[in-house]
Amino acid sequence: MTTDLEVLGQTIKRAQYRNHRAMDAALREVGVSLVQWDALRAIERMPGASGHDLAVATFQSDQAFGTLANRLVDRGLITRSAGHGRRLEHALTEPGRTALAEGRRLATGVLEDLFAPLGEAQRAQLLRVLRDLTEGHQVY
């Protein structure tokens, strides 16, 4: 029997949508959206990264990330400073680090709930399969 690839794609999207909605709802408690929290995580992981690199890491266009970064600066969660040429470098502020840490605490519970139907072996297998699909492939 051949797997219906359209159904497979829709099922992956449904799982991603469920994850996004649950995480976004939980992160409201700390006053950030999932998109904002994801940007904070990327800035922490990539100190001094350019806006373009952070946009790629967070699956956004350069313009969308620039708008998001401006909002995070206005809220005092990050700073932007001049780098080489026109490059702006991003860094977390203390309130940004706090929001990130509180978000991680909430995310742990959400992710445990989302993946509760799977045993550890199934989780490990799912991770391997998804990495096989995504590693080394360009994002379109």
PDB file of C-alpha atoms in Angstrom:
ATOM      1  CA  MET A   1       0.000   0.000   0.000  1.00  0.00           C
ATOM      2  CA  THR A   2       1.366   3.395  -1.015  1.00  0.00           C
ATOM      3  CA  THR A   3       1.322   6.234   1.503  1.00  0.00           C
ATOM      4  CA  ASP A   4      -0.785   9.193   0.414  1.00  0.00           C
ATOM      5  CA  LEU A   5       1.871  11.931   0.444  1.00  0.00           C
ATOM      6  CA  GLU A   6      -0.736  14.695   0.405  1.00  0.00           C
ATOM      7  CA  VAL A   7      -2.299  13.304   3.578  1.00  0.00           C
ATOM      8  CA  LEU A   8       1.177  12.914   5.083  1.00  0.00           C
ATOM      9  CA  GLY A   9       1.973  16.571   4.353  1.00  0.00           C
ATOM     10  CA  GLN A  10      -1.354  17.733   5.787  1.00  0.00           C
ATOM     11  CA  THR A  11      -0.826  15.635   8.922  1.00  0.00           C
ATOM     12  CA  ILE A  12       2.610  17.174   9.500  1.00  0.00           C
ATOM     13  CA  LYS A  13       1.059  20.629   9.042  1.00  0.00           C
ATOM     14  CA  ARG A  14      -1.742  19.755  11.489  1.00  0.00           C
ATOM     15  CA  ALA A  15       0.791  18.676  14.117  1.00  0.00           C
ATOM     16  CA  GLN A  16       2.789  21.872  13.575  1.00  0.00           C
ATOM     17  CA  TYR A  17      -0.382  23.977  13.845  1.00  0.00           C
ATOM     18  CA  ARG A  18      -1.351  22.252  17.102  1.00  0.00           C
ATOM     19  CA  ASN A  19       2.133  22.895  18.492  1.00  0.00           C
ATOM     20  CA  HIS A  20       2.047  26.543  17.401  1.00  0.00           C
ATOM     21  CA  ARG A  21      -1.372  27.216  18.932  1.00  0.00           C
ATOM     22  CA  ALA A  22      -0.542  25.536  22.249  1.00  0.00           C
ATOM     23  CA  MET A  23       2.821  27.294  22.567  1.00  0.00           C
ATOM     24  CA  ASP A  24       1.401  30.691  21.602  1.00  0.00           C
ATOM     25  CA  ALA A  25      -1.374  30.373  24.195  1.00  0.00           C
ATOM     26  CA  ALA A  26       1.063  29.381  26.950  1.00  0.00           C
ATOM     27  CA  LEU A  27       3.580  32.117  26.112  1.00  0.00           C
ATOM     28  CA  ARG A  28       0.910  34.811  26.469  1.00  0.00           C
ATOM     29  CA  GLU A  29       1.389  34.250  30.200  1.00  0.00           C
ATOM     30  CA  VAL A  30       4.887  35.779  29.888  1.00  0.00           C
ATOM     31  CA  GLY A  31       3.717  38.498  27.518  1.00  0.00           C
ATOM     32  CA  VAL A  32       5.326  37.245  24.313  1.00  0.00           C
ATOM     33  CA  SER A  33       4.074  35.449  21.236  1.00  0.00           C
ATOM     34  CA  LEU A  34       5.652  32.291  19.874  1.00  0.00           C
ATOM     35  CA  VAL A  35       7.193  34.315  17.035  1.00  0.00           C
ATOM     36  CA  GLN A  36       8.744  36.761  19.530  1.00  0.00           C
ATOM     37  CA  TRP A  37       9.982  33.948  21.779  1.00  0.00           C
ATOM     38  CA  ASP A  38      11.471  32.165  18.784  1.00  0.00           C
ATOM     39  CA  ALA A  39      13.357  35.366  17.900  1.00  0.00           C
ATOM     40  CA  LEU A  40      14.668  35.611  21.477  1.00  0.00           C
ATOM     41  CA  ARG A  41      15.871  31.994  21.262  1.00  0.00           C
ATOM     42  CA  ALA A  42      17.635  32.667  17.957  1.00  0.00           C
ATOM     43  CA  ILE A  43      19.334  35.789  19.309  1.00  0.00           C
ATOM     44  CA  GLU A  44      20.541  33.831  22.332  1.00  0.00           C
ATOM     45  CA  ARG A  45      21.847  30.977  20.127  1.00  0.00           C
ATOM     46  CA  MET A  46      23.525  33.313  17.638  1.00  0.00           C
ATOM     47  CA  PRO A  47      25.168  36.198  19.521  1.00  0.00           C
ATOM     48  CA  GLY A  48      26.011  39.109  17.225  1.00  0.00           C
ATOM     49  CA  ALA A  49      24.103  37.600  14.294  1.00  0.00           C
ATOM     50  CA  SER A  50      22.818  39.831  11.524  1.00  0.00           C
ATOM     51  CA  GLY A  51      19.133  40.440  10.966  1.00  0.00           C
ATOM     52  CA  HIS A  52      19.328  38.332   7.810  1.00  0.00           C
ATOM     53  CA  ASP A  53      20.837  35.360   9.659  1.00  0.00           C
ATOM     54  CA  LEU A  54      18.184  35.671  12.364  1.00  0.00           C
ATOM     55  CA  ALA A  55      15.426  35.927   9.753  1.00  0.00           C
ATOM     56  CA  VAL A  56      16.619  32.691   8.148  1.00  0.00           C
ATOM     57  CA  ALA A  57      16.870  30.985  11.556  1.00  0.00           C
ATOM     58  CA  THR A  58      13.291  31.992  12.436  1.00  0.00           C
ATOM     59  CA  PHE A  59      11.743  31.242   9.011  1.00  0.00           C
ATOM     60  CA  GLN A  60      10.943  34.889   8.250  1.00  0.00           C
ATOM     61  CA  SER A  61      11.747  37.374   5.535  1.00  0.00           C
ATOM     62  CA  ASP A  62      14.373  40.004   6.299  1.00  0.00           C
ATOM     63  CA  GLN A  63      11.668  42.679   6.346  1.00  0.00           C
ATOM     64  CA  ALA A  64       9.408  40.714   8.710  1.00  0.00           C
ATOM     65  CA  PHE A  65      12.295  40.038  11.079  1.00  0.00           C
ATOM     66  CA  GLY A  66      13.290  43.716  10.996  1.00  0.00           C
ATOM     67  CA  THR A  67       9.763  44.720  12.012  1.00  0.00           C
ATOM     68  CA  LEU A  68       9.733  42.099  14.752  1.00  0.00           C
ATOM     69  CA  ALA A  69      13.154  43.197  16.022  1.00  0.00           C
ATOM     70  CA  ASN A  70      11.961  46.812  16.189  1.00  0.00           C
ATOM     71  CA  ARG A  71       9.034  45.699  18.348  1.00  0.00           C
ATOM     72  CA  LEU A  72      11.369  43.722  20.617  1.00  0.00           C
ATOM     73  CA  VAL A  73      13.641  46.780  20.953  1.00  0.00           C
ATOM     74  CA  ASP A  74      10.619  48.975  21.785  1.00  0.00           C
ATOM     75  CA  ARG A  75       9.625  46.493  24.510  1.00  0.00           C
ATOM     76  CA  GLY A  76      13.158  46.479  25.916  1.00  0.00           C
ATOM     77  CA  LEU A  77      13.708  42.771  25.226  1.00  0.00           C
ATOM     78  CA  ILE A  78      16.653  43.180  22.837  1.00  0.00           C
ATOM     79  CA  THR A  79      19.170  45.764  21.737  1.00  0.00           C
ATOM     80  CA  ARG A  80      20.490  46.431  18.250  1.00  0.00           C
ATOM     81  CA  SER A  81      23.886  47.932  17.646  1.00  0.00           C
ATOM     82  CA  ALA A  82      26.013  48.777  14.652  1.00  0.00           C
ATOM     83  CA  GLY A  83      28.100  45.936  13.327  1.00  0.00           C
ATOM     84  CA  HIS A  84      30.244  45.839  10.189  1.00  0.00           C
ATOM     85  CA  GLY A  85      28.941  48.083   7.409  1.00  0.00           C
ATOM     86  CA  ARG A  86      25.154  48.338   7.513  1.00  0.00           C
ATOM     87  CA  ARG A  87      24.854  45.205   9.600  1.00  0.00           C
ATOM     88  CA  LEU A  88      22.927  45.460  12.879  1.00  0.00           C
ATOM     89  CA  GLU A  89      23.849  43.060  15.652  1.00  0.00           C
ATOM     90  CA  HIS A  90      21.229  41.871  18.132  1.00  0.00           C
ATOM     91  CA  ALA A  91      21.546  41.039  21.830  1.00  0.00           C
ATOM     92  CA  LEU A  92      19.165  40.112  24.623  1.00  0.00           C
ATOM     93  CA  THR A  93      18.548  42.521  27.471  1.00  0.00           C
ATOM     94  CA  GLU A  94      17.939  41.345  31.022  1.00  0.00           C
ATOM     95  CA  PRO A  95      14.125  41.492  30.512  1.00  0.00           C
ATOM     96  CA  GLY A  96      14.640  39.553  27.265  1.00  0.00           C
ATOM     97  CA  ARG A  97      16.609  36.855  29.104  1.00  0.00           C
ATOM     98  CA  THR A  98      13.862  36.697  31.728  1.00  0.00           C
ATOM     99  CA  ALA A  99      11.115  36.329  29.089  1.00  0.00           C
ATOM    100  CA  LEU A 100      13.170  33.621  27.378  1.00  0.00           C
ATOM    101  CA  ALA A 101      13.697  31.679  30.617  1.00  0.00           C
ATOM    102  CA  GLU A 102      10.055  31.955  31.671  1.00  0.00           C
ATOM    103  CA  GLY A 103       9.000  30.901  28.188  1.00  0.00           C
ATOM    104  CA  ARG A 104      11.253  27.840  28.378  1.00  0.00           C
ATOM    105  CA  ARG A 105       9.629  26.841  31.664  1.00  0.00           C
ATOM    106  CA  LEU A 106       6.180  27.038  30.061  1.00  0.00           C
ATOM    107  CA  ALA A 107       7.296  25.406  26.811  1.00  0.00           C
ATOM    108  CA  THR A 108       8.561  22.352  28.662  1.00  0.00           C
ATOM    109  CA  GLY A 109       5.091  21.621  30.010  1.00  0.00           C
ATOM    110  CA  VAL A 110       3.379  22.304  26.689  1.00  0.00           C
ATOM    111  CA  LEU A 111       5.753  20.039  24.777  1.00  0.00           C
ATOM    112  CA  GLU A 112       5.440  17.268  27.350  1.00  0.00           C
ATOM    113  CA  ASP A 113       1.652  17.412  26.897  1.00  0.00           C
ATOM    114  CA  LEU A 114       1.855  17.526  23.101  1.00  0.00           C
ATOM    115  CA  PHE A 115       4.157  14.514  22.892  1.00  0.00           C
ATOM    116  CA  ALA A 116       2.537  12.561  25.756  1.00  0.00           C
ATOM    117  CA  PRO A 117       0.808  10.102  23.372  1.00  0.00           C
ATOM    118  CA  LEU A 118       4.236   8.918  22.175  1.00  0.00           C
ATOM    119  CA  GLY A 119       6.615   6.756  24.150  1.00  0.00           C
ATOM    120  CA  GLU A 120      10.304   7.653  24.315  1.00  0.00           C
ATOM    121  CA  ALA A 121      11.223   5.248  21.501  1.00  0.00           C
ATOM    122  CA  GLN A 122       8.541   6.778  19.235  1.00  0.00           C
ATOM    123  CA  ARG A 123       9.728  10.307  20.053  1.00  0.00           C
ATOM    124  CA  ALA A 124      13.312   9.367  19.187  1.00  0.00           C
ATOM    125  CA  GLN A 125      12.168   7.719  15.960  1.00  0.00           C
ATOM    126  CA  LEU A 126      10.051  10.747  15.001  1.00  0.00           C
ATOM    127  CA  LEU A 127      13.010  13.047  15.627  1.00  0.00           C
ATOM    128  CA  ARG A 128      15.270  10.874  13.450  1.00  0.00           C
ATOM    129  CA  VAL A 129      12.740  10.775  10.615  1.00  0.00           C
ATOM    130  CA  LEU A 130      12.123  14.535  10.706  1.00  0.00           C
ATOM    131  CA  ARG A 131      15.867  15.207  10.746  1.00  0.00           C
ATOM    132  CA  ASP A 132      16.237  12.913   7.734  1.00  0.00           C
ATOM    133  CA  LEU A 133      13.646  15.053   5.936  1.00  0.00           C
ATOM    134  CA  THR A 134      15.127  18.423   6.872  1.00  0.00           C
ATOM    135  CA  GLU A 135      18.886  18.235   7.338  1.00  0.00           C
ATOM    136  CA  GLY A 136      20.909  19.385   4.386  1.00  0.00           C
ATOM    137  CA  HIS A 137      17.885  20.672   2.507  1.00  0.00           C
ATOM    138  CA  GLN A 138      17.454  24.298   1.567  1.00  0.00           C
ATOM    139  CA  VAL A 139      14.392  26.143   2.863  1.00  0.00           C
ATOM    140  CA  TYR A 140      12.334  27.405  -0.084  1.00  0.00           C
TER     141      TYR A 140
END
